[in-house]
Coordinates of C-alpha atoms in Angstrom, one line a residue:
M81 CA -3.1 16.4 -40.9
I82 CA -2.6 13.8 -38.6
R83 CA -4.7 12.9 -36.0
V84 CA -4.8 10.1 -33.1
L85 CA -7.5 8.1 -32.1
V86 CA -7.7 6.3 -28.6
P87 CA -10.6 4.6 -27.0
Y88 CA -11.7 5.1 -23.5
H89 CA -11.7 2.1 -20.8
I90 CA -13.5 2.0 -17.2
T91 CA -12.0 -0.6 -14.8
G92 CA -14.1 -2.7 -13.0
F93 CA -11.7 -4.0 -10.1
W94 CA -7.9 -3.5 -9.4
Y95 CA -5.1 -3.2 -7.2
P96 CA -2.4 -1.0 -7.3
V97 CA 1.2 -2.2 -7.4
Y98 CA 4.0 0.2 -6.6
R99 CA 7.6 0.1 -7.3
S100 CA 10.7 2.2 -7.3
D101 CA 10.6 2.5 -11.2
P102 CA 7.5 4.4 -12.7
Y103 CA 7.6 2.1 -16.1
R104 CA 7.1 -1.3 -13.7
T105 CA 4.4 0.6 -11.3
G106 CA 0.8 -0.4 -12.4
S107 CA -2.1 -2.3 -11.2
L108 CA -3.8 -5.7 -11.8
G109 CA -7.1 -5.5 -12.7
A110 CA -9.5 -5.7 -15.6
G111 CA -11.9 -3.3 -17.3
L112 CA -13.8 -2.7 -20.5
V113 CA -12.7 -0.8 -23.4
L114 CA -15.3 1.3 -25.2
G115 CA -15.7 1.8 -29.0
T116 CA -15.9 5.5 -28.5
Y117 CA -12.7 7.5 -28.9
L118 CA -10.9 10.7 -28.0
E119 CA -9.3 12.5 -30.7
A120 CA -6.0 14.4 -30.3
Y121 CA -4.7 16.8 -32.9
P122 CA -1.9 19.2 -33.2
C123 CA -2.7 23.1 -32.4
E124 CA -1.0 26.0 -31.1
R125 CA -1.7 26.5 -27.6
G126 CA -2.7 23.1 -26.4
V127 CA -5.4 22.4 -23.5
G128 CA -2.9 22.8 -20.5
D129 CA -3.4 19.6 -19.1
P130 CA -0.4 18.9 -16.7
V131 CA -0.4 15.1 -17.2
V132 CA -0.2 15.8 -20.8
N133 CA 2.3 18.6 -20.5
R134 CA 4.5 15.9 -18.4
A135 CA 4.2 13.3 -21.3
L136 CA 6.0 15.6 -23.6
A137 CA 8.5 16.7 -21.6
L138 CA 9.5 13.5 -20.8
L139 CA 9.7 12.6 -24.7
G140 CA 11.7 16.2 -24.8
V141 CA 8.9 17.7 -27.1
K142 CA 6.9 21.1 -26.8
Q143 CA 4.0 21.1 -28.9
G144 CA 0.2 22.2 -28.7
V145 CA -2.3 19.3 -28.7
C146 CA -5.8 19.6 -28.5
F147 CA -8.7 17.2 -28.3
R148 CA -12.2 16.4 -29.1
E149 CA -13.7 14.6 -26.3
P150 CA -17.3 12.7 -26.6
R151 CA -17.0 11.5 -22.9
P152 CA -16.3 13.9 -19.7
V153 CA -12.7 13.9 -17.9
G154 CA -12.6 13.0 -14.1
V155 CA -15.4 11.1 -14.1
G156 CA -14.3 7.5 -14.2
Y157 CA -13.8 6.9 -18.4
G158 CA -9.9 6.6 -18.1
A159 CA -10.0 9.9 -20.0
S160 CA -6.7 11.5 -18.2
A161 CA -4.8 7.9 -19.7
A162 CA -6.7 8.7 -23.3
R163 CA -5.3 12.1 -23.4
S164 CA -1.9 11.4 -22.1
L165 CA -1.5 8.2 -24.5
A166 CA -2.9 10.3 -27.6
A167 CA -1.0 13.0 -27.1
S168 CA 2.4 11.1 -26.7
L169 CA 1.4 8.9 -29.9
L170 CA 0.6 12.1 -31.5
V171 CA 4.1 13.7 -31.0
G172 CA 6.0 10.4 -31.5
A173 CA 4.3 9.8 -34.6
S174 CA 5.3 13.1 -36.0
R175 CA 9.1 12.6 -34.8
G176 CA 9.4 8.9 -36.1
L177 CA 9.5 7.7 -32.1
S178 CA 8.4 3.9 -31.4
F179 CA 4.8 3.2 -30.1
C180 CA 6.5 1.9 -27.1
R181 CA 8.5 4.7 -26.2
A182 CA 5.4 7.2 -26.7
A183 CA 3.1 5.0 -24.4
Q184 CA 5.6 4.4 -22.0
E185 CA 5.8 8.0 -21.1
A186 CA 2.4 8.3 -21.3
H187 CA 2.0 5.6 -18.5
R188 CA 5.0 7.3 -16.7
A189 CA 3.3 10.7 -16.4
E190 CA 0.2 9.1 -15.1
V191 CA 1.8 7.4 -12.3
E192 CA 4.1 10.4 -11.3
L193 CA 1.1 12.6 -11.2
G194 CA -0.9 10.0 -9.4
T195 CA -3.9 9.9 -12.0
G196 CA -3.6 6.4 -13.2
L197 CA -1.9 3.0 -12.6
G198 CA -3.7 0.7 -15.6
D199 CA -5.6 2.8 -18.0
V200 CA -2.6 3.6 -20.2
I201 CA -1.9 0.1 -21.0
A202 CA -5.5 -1.1 -21.2
E203 CA -5.9 1.8 -23.8
S204 CA -2.9 0.5 -25.7
V205 CA -4.7 -2.8 -26.3
G206 CA -7.6 -1.3 -26.9
I207 CA -10.2 -4.4 -27.6
G208 CA -12.6 -5.9 -25.6
L209 CA -12.5 -6.7 -21.8
V210 CA -8.7 -6.0 -21.3
Y211 CA -7.0 -7.7 -18.3
R212 CA -3.8 -6.9 -16.9
V213 CA -1.3 -9.8 -16.5
V214 CA 2.1 -8.1 -15.8
P215 CA 1.7 -4.4 -14.0
G216 CA 3.4 -1.6 -15.7
A217 CA 3.8 0.5 -18.7
P218 CA 3.1 -0.6 -22.5
C219 CA 5.9 -2.9 -23.7
I220 CA 7.1 -3.6 -20.1
G221 CA 3.8 -4.9 -18.3
L222 CA 1.5 -7.5 -20.2
A223 CA -2.2 -7.1 -20.7
D224 CA -4.7 -9.7 -22.5
Y225 CA -7.9 -9.3 -23.7
V226 CA -11.3 -11.0 -24.1
V227 CA -13.7 -10.3 -26.9
P228 CA -17.2 -10.9 -25.3
K229 CA -19.6 -13.0 -26.7
G230 CA -22.8 -12.0 -28.5
R231 CA -24.3 -8.5 -29.2
L232 CA -24.0 -6.1 -26.0
V233 CA -23.4 -2.2 -25.5
V234 CA -22.1 -0.3 -22.8
V235 CA -24.5 2.2 -20.9
T236 CA -23.0 4.8 -18.7
A237 CA -24.0 7.5 -16.6
P238 CA -21.9 9.7 -14.6
M239 CA -23.5 10.6 -11.6
G240 CA -20.6 13.3 -10.0
R241 CA -16.9 13.7 -10.3
M242 CA -14.2 12.1 -8.0
A243 CA -10.6 13.1 -8.7
T244 CA -8.2 9.8 -9.2
P245 CA -5.8 11.0 -6.3
A246 CA -8.7 11.5 -3.8
M247 CA -10.2 8.1 -4.7
L248 CA -6.5 6.2 -4.0
R249 CA -6.2 8.4 -0.6
E250 CA -9.5 7.8 0.8
Y251 CA -10.4 4.2 -0.3
A252 CA -6.9 2.7 -0.6
S253 CA -7.0 -0.3 2.0
R254 CA -10.4 -1.5 0.6
I255 CA -9.0 -1.3 -3.1
A256 CA -6.0 -3.2 -2.3
R257 CA -7.7 -5.8 -0.6
L258 CA -10.6 -6.0 -2.3
G259 CA -9.4 -5.6 -5.7
R260 CA -6.8 -8.5 -4.9
E261 CA -9.6 -10.7 -4.4
A262 CA -11.7 -9.8 -7.3
Y263 CA -8.8 -10.3 -9.4
R264 CA -7.7 -13.8 -8.2
G265 CA -11.5 -14.6 -8.6
F266 CA -11.5 -13.5 -12.1
M267 CA -8.2 -15.2 -13.2
R268 CA -9.5 -18.8 -12.7
N269 CA -11.7 -18.3 -15.7
P270 CA -11.4 -14.6 -17.7
S271 CA -14.7 -13.8 -18.9
L272 CA -17.3 -10.9 -19.3
E273 CA -19.8 -13.1 -17.2
G274 CA -16.8 -13.5 -14.1
F275 CA -15.9 -9.7 -14.8
L276 CA -19.5 -8.2 -14.1
E277 CA -20.0 -10.4 -11.2
H278 CA -16.3 -9.4 -9.4
A279 CA -16.7 -5.9 -10.4
R280 CA -20.4 -5.4 -8.8
R281 CA -18.9 -7.1 -5.8
F282 CA -15.9 -4.8 -5.8
S283 CA -18.1 -1.8 -6.2
R284 CA -20.4 -2.7 -3.4
G285 CA -17.3 -3.7 -0.8
V286 CA -15.2 -0.3 -1.7
G287 CA -18.3 1.9 -1.4
F288 CA -18.7 3.2 -5.0
L289 CA -22.1 1.2 -5.0
T290 CA -23.6 2.0 -1.8
Q291 CA -26.9 -0.1 -0.8
E292 CA -28.9 2.8 -1.3
L293 CA -27.8 3.9 -4.6
E294 CA -28.4 -0.2 -5.7
E295 CA -31.4 -0.2 -4.5
R296 CA -32.4 2.7 -6.6
I297 CA -31.0 1.2 -9.8
Q298 CA -32.4 -1.8 -9.6
G299 CA -36.0 -0.1 -8.9
L300 CA -35.5 1.8 -12.2
L301 CA -34.1 -1.1 -14.2
R302 CA -36.5 -3.9 -12.3
R303 CA -38.0 -4.9 -15.8
Y304 CA -34.9 -5.4 -17.8
L305 CA -33.2 -7.2 -15.0
A306 CA -35.8 -9.4 -14.5
Q307 CA -36.3 -10.5 -18.5
G308 CA -32.3 -10.9 -18.2
S309 CA -31.6 -8.0 -21.1
I310 CA -28.8 -6.5 -18.2
A311 CA -25.7 -8.9 -18.4
G312 CA -24.4 -6.9 -15.5
L313 CA -23.7 -3.2 -13.7
Y314 CA -20.9 -1.7 -11.6
V315 CA -19.6 1.7 -10.5
K316 CA -16.5 3.2 -11.1
K317 CA -16.0 6.3 -8.8
R318 CA -19.4 8.0 -9.5
L319 CA -19.9 6.4 -13.1
L320 CA -22.7 3.8 -13.2
V321 CA -21.7 1.1 -15.9
V322 CA -24.7 -0.9 -17.1
V323 CA -23.9 -3.8 -19.9
V324 CA -26.9 -4.2 -21.9
D325 CA -28.7 -5.9 -25.1
P326 CA -28.8 -3.5 -27.7
S327 CA -32.6 -3.4 -28.6
D328 CA -33.0 -2.3 -24.7
A329 CA -30.3 0.1 -24.5
E330 CA -32.1 3.7 -25.8
E331 CA -34.7 2.8 -23.2
V332 CA -32.3 2.0 -20.1
A333 CA -30.4 5.1 -21.1
E334 CA -33.7 7.2 -21.0
I335 CA -34.6 6.0 -18.0
L336 CA -31.4 6.5 -16.1
R337 CA -31.4 10.4 -17.4
R338 CA -34.7 10.7 -15.8
G339 CA -34.2 8.6 -12.5
L340 CA -30.9 9.9 -11.8
G341 CA -31.1 13.2 -13.3
S342 CA -27.7 12.8 -15.2
D343 CA -26.6 12.0 -18.5
A344 CA -26.7 8.7 -19.9
F345 CA -24.5 7.5 -23.1
I346 CA -24.6 4.5 -25.1
D347 CA -21.5 3.0 -26.7
P348 CA -20.4 0.0 -28.2
I349 CA -17.4 -2.4 -26.8
S350 CA -14.1 -1.8 -28.7
S351 CA -13.1 -3.9 -31.4
R352 CA -10.2 -2.2 -32.5
G353 CA -7.4 -0.2 -30.6
P354 CA -5.9 3.4 -30.8
A355 CA -5.0 4.4 -34.3
I356 CA -3.1 7.2 -35.9
E357 CA -4.4 8.7 -39.4
W358 CA -2.8 10.8 -41.9
S359 CA -5.3 12.9 -44.0
C360 CA -5.1 14.5 -47.2
G361 CA -5.8 18.2 -47.6
D362 CA -9.3 17.2 -49.2
G363 CA -10.1 15.5 -45.6
R364 CA -9.5 11.9 -47.2
C365 CA -7.7 9.5 -44.6
C366 CA -4.6 8.8 -46.9
R367 CA -2.8 6.6 -44.5
S368 CA -3.6 5.1 -41.2
W369 CA -2.2 2.9 -38.9
R370 CA -3.2 0.8 -35.7
A371 CA -1.8 -0.5 -32.6
A372 CA -0.8 -4.5 -32.6
G373 CA -3.6 -5.6 -30.8
S374 CA -6.0 -4.1 -33.0

């Protein structure tokens, strides 16, 4: 039995870079990689995901792939990219294909179907705070990462759904302008502190973090903001992201559940990237492999 684990990624800011070549189309931006993983495994029928189906078609493979998904799709976790990358790595490993080939087709499928531009390369790196340096697919584009200092976790609260194609249409001009500004500011000194500052500013400017919503969140979390246990917060699509000291994470999550009427999840920041694991018949892991960035 083989399975693939891919971490989730929540972009804080970005701007698109479109080219005629889908492998060189992508985005420049930065985001947090969560230490919570989508799992892909072979199955008979699969889930019927069009992005996954396109990635497998590009690899010339017909195979059912199923997922165990601890976080919802279509909210802002980079789940579509995680599905595409995990499925591609799964069939690629089974057929002796290279990591680069499998990951590149996952990226191309996202680009062609309009579901993402930078999540695949970020998740393929899979550690800490990932920022894209050259747009494009893994092994063509380039991404680097910063390991945040100290013990921090990420509390997220999905407040609704927003499809990526609709988001890119509705907010296109603001994302392009404000994303470029945020990226340039961040790249002067890449750090978690700078990322959170620019991500919050980007969230406000684009319209993800409205004044009404920000005031509501500040009211709910006033105590934790005042005592400095919250390092920062931002919104991606309709997903609230709060980076907080672990000692206060459970309380912050519960306050958001009650105050926003939504789920709230607590995740570590990832310290390892995608993994491919082969198990023995008794359920033990006999062999595992991790991406080079891991």
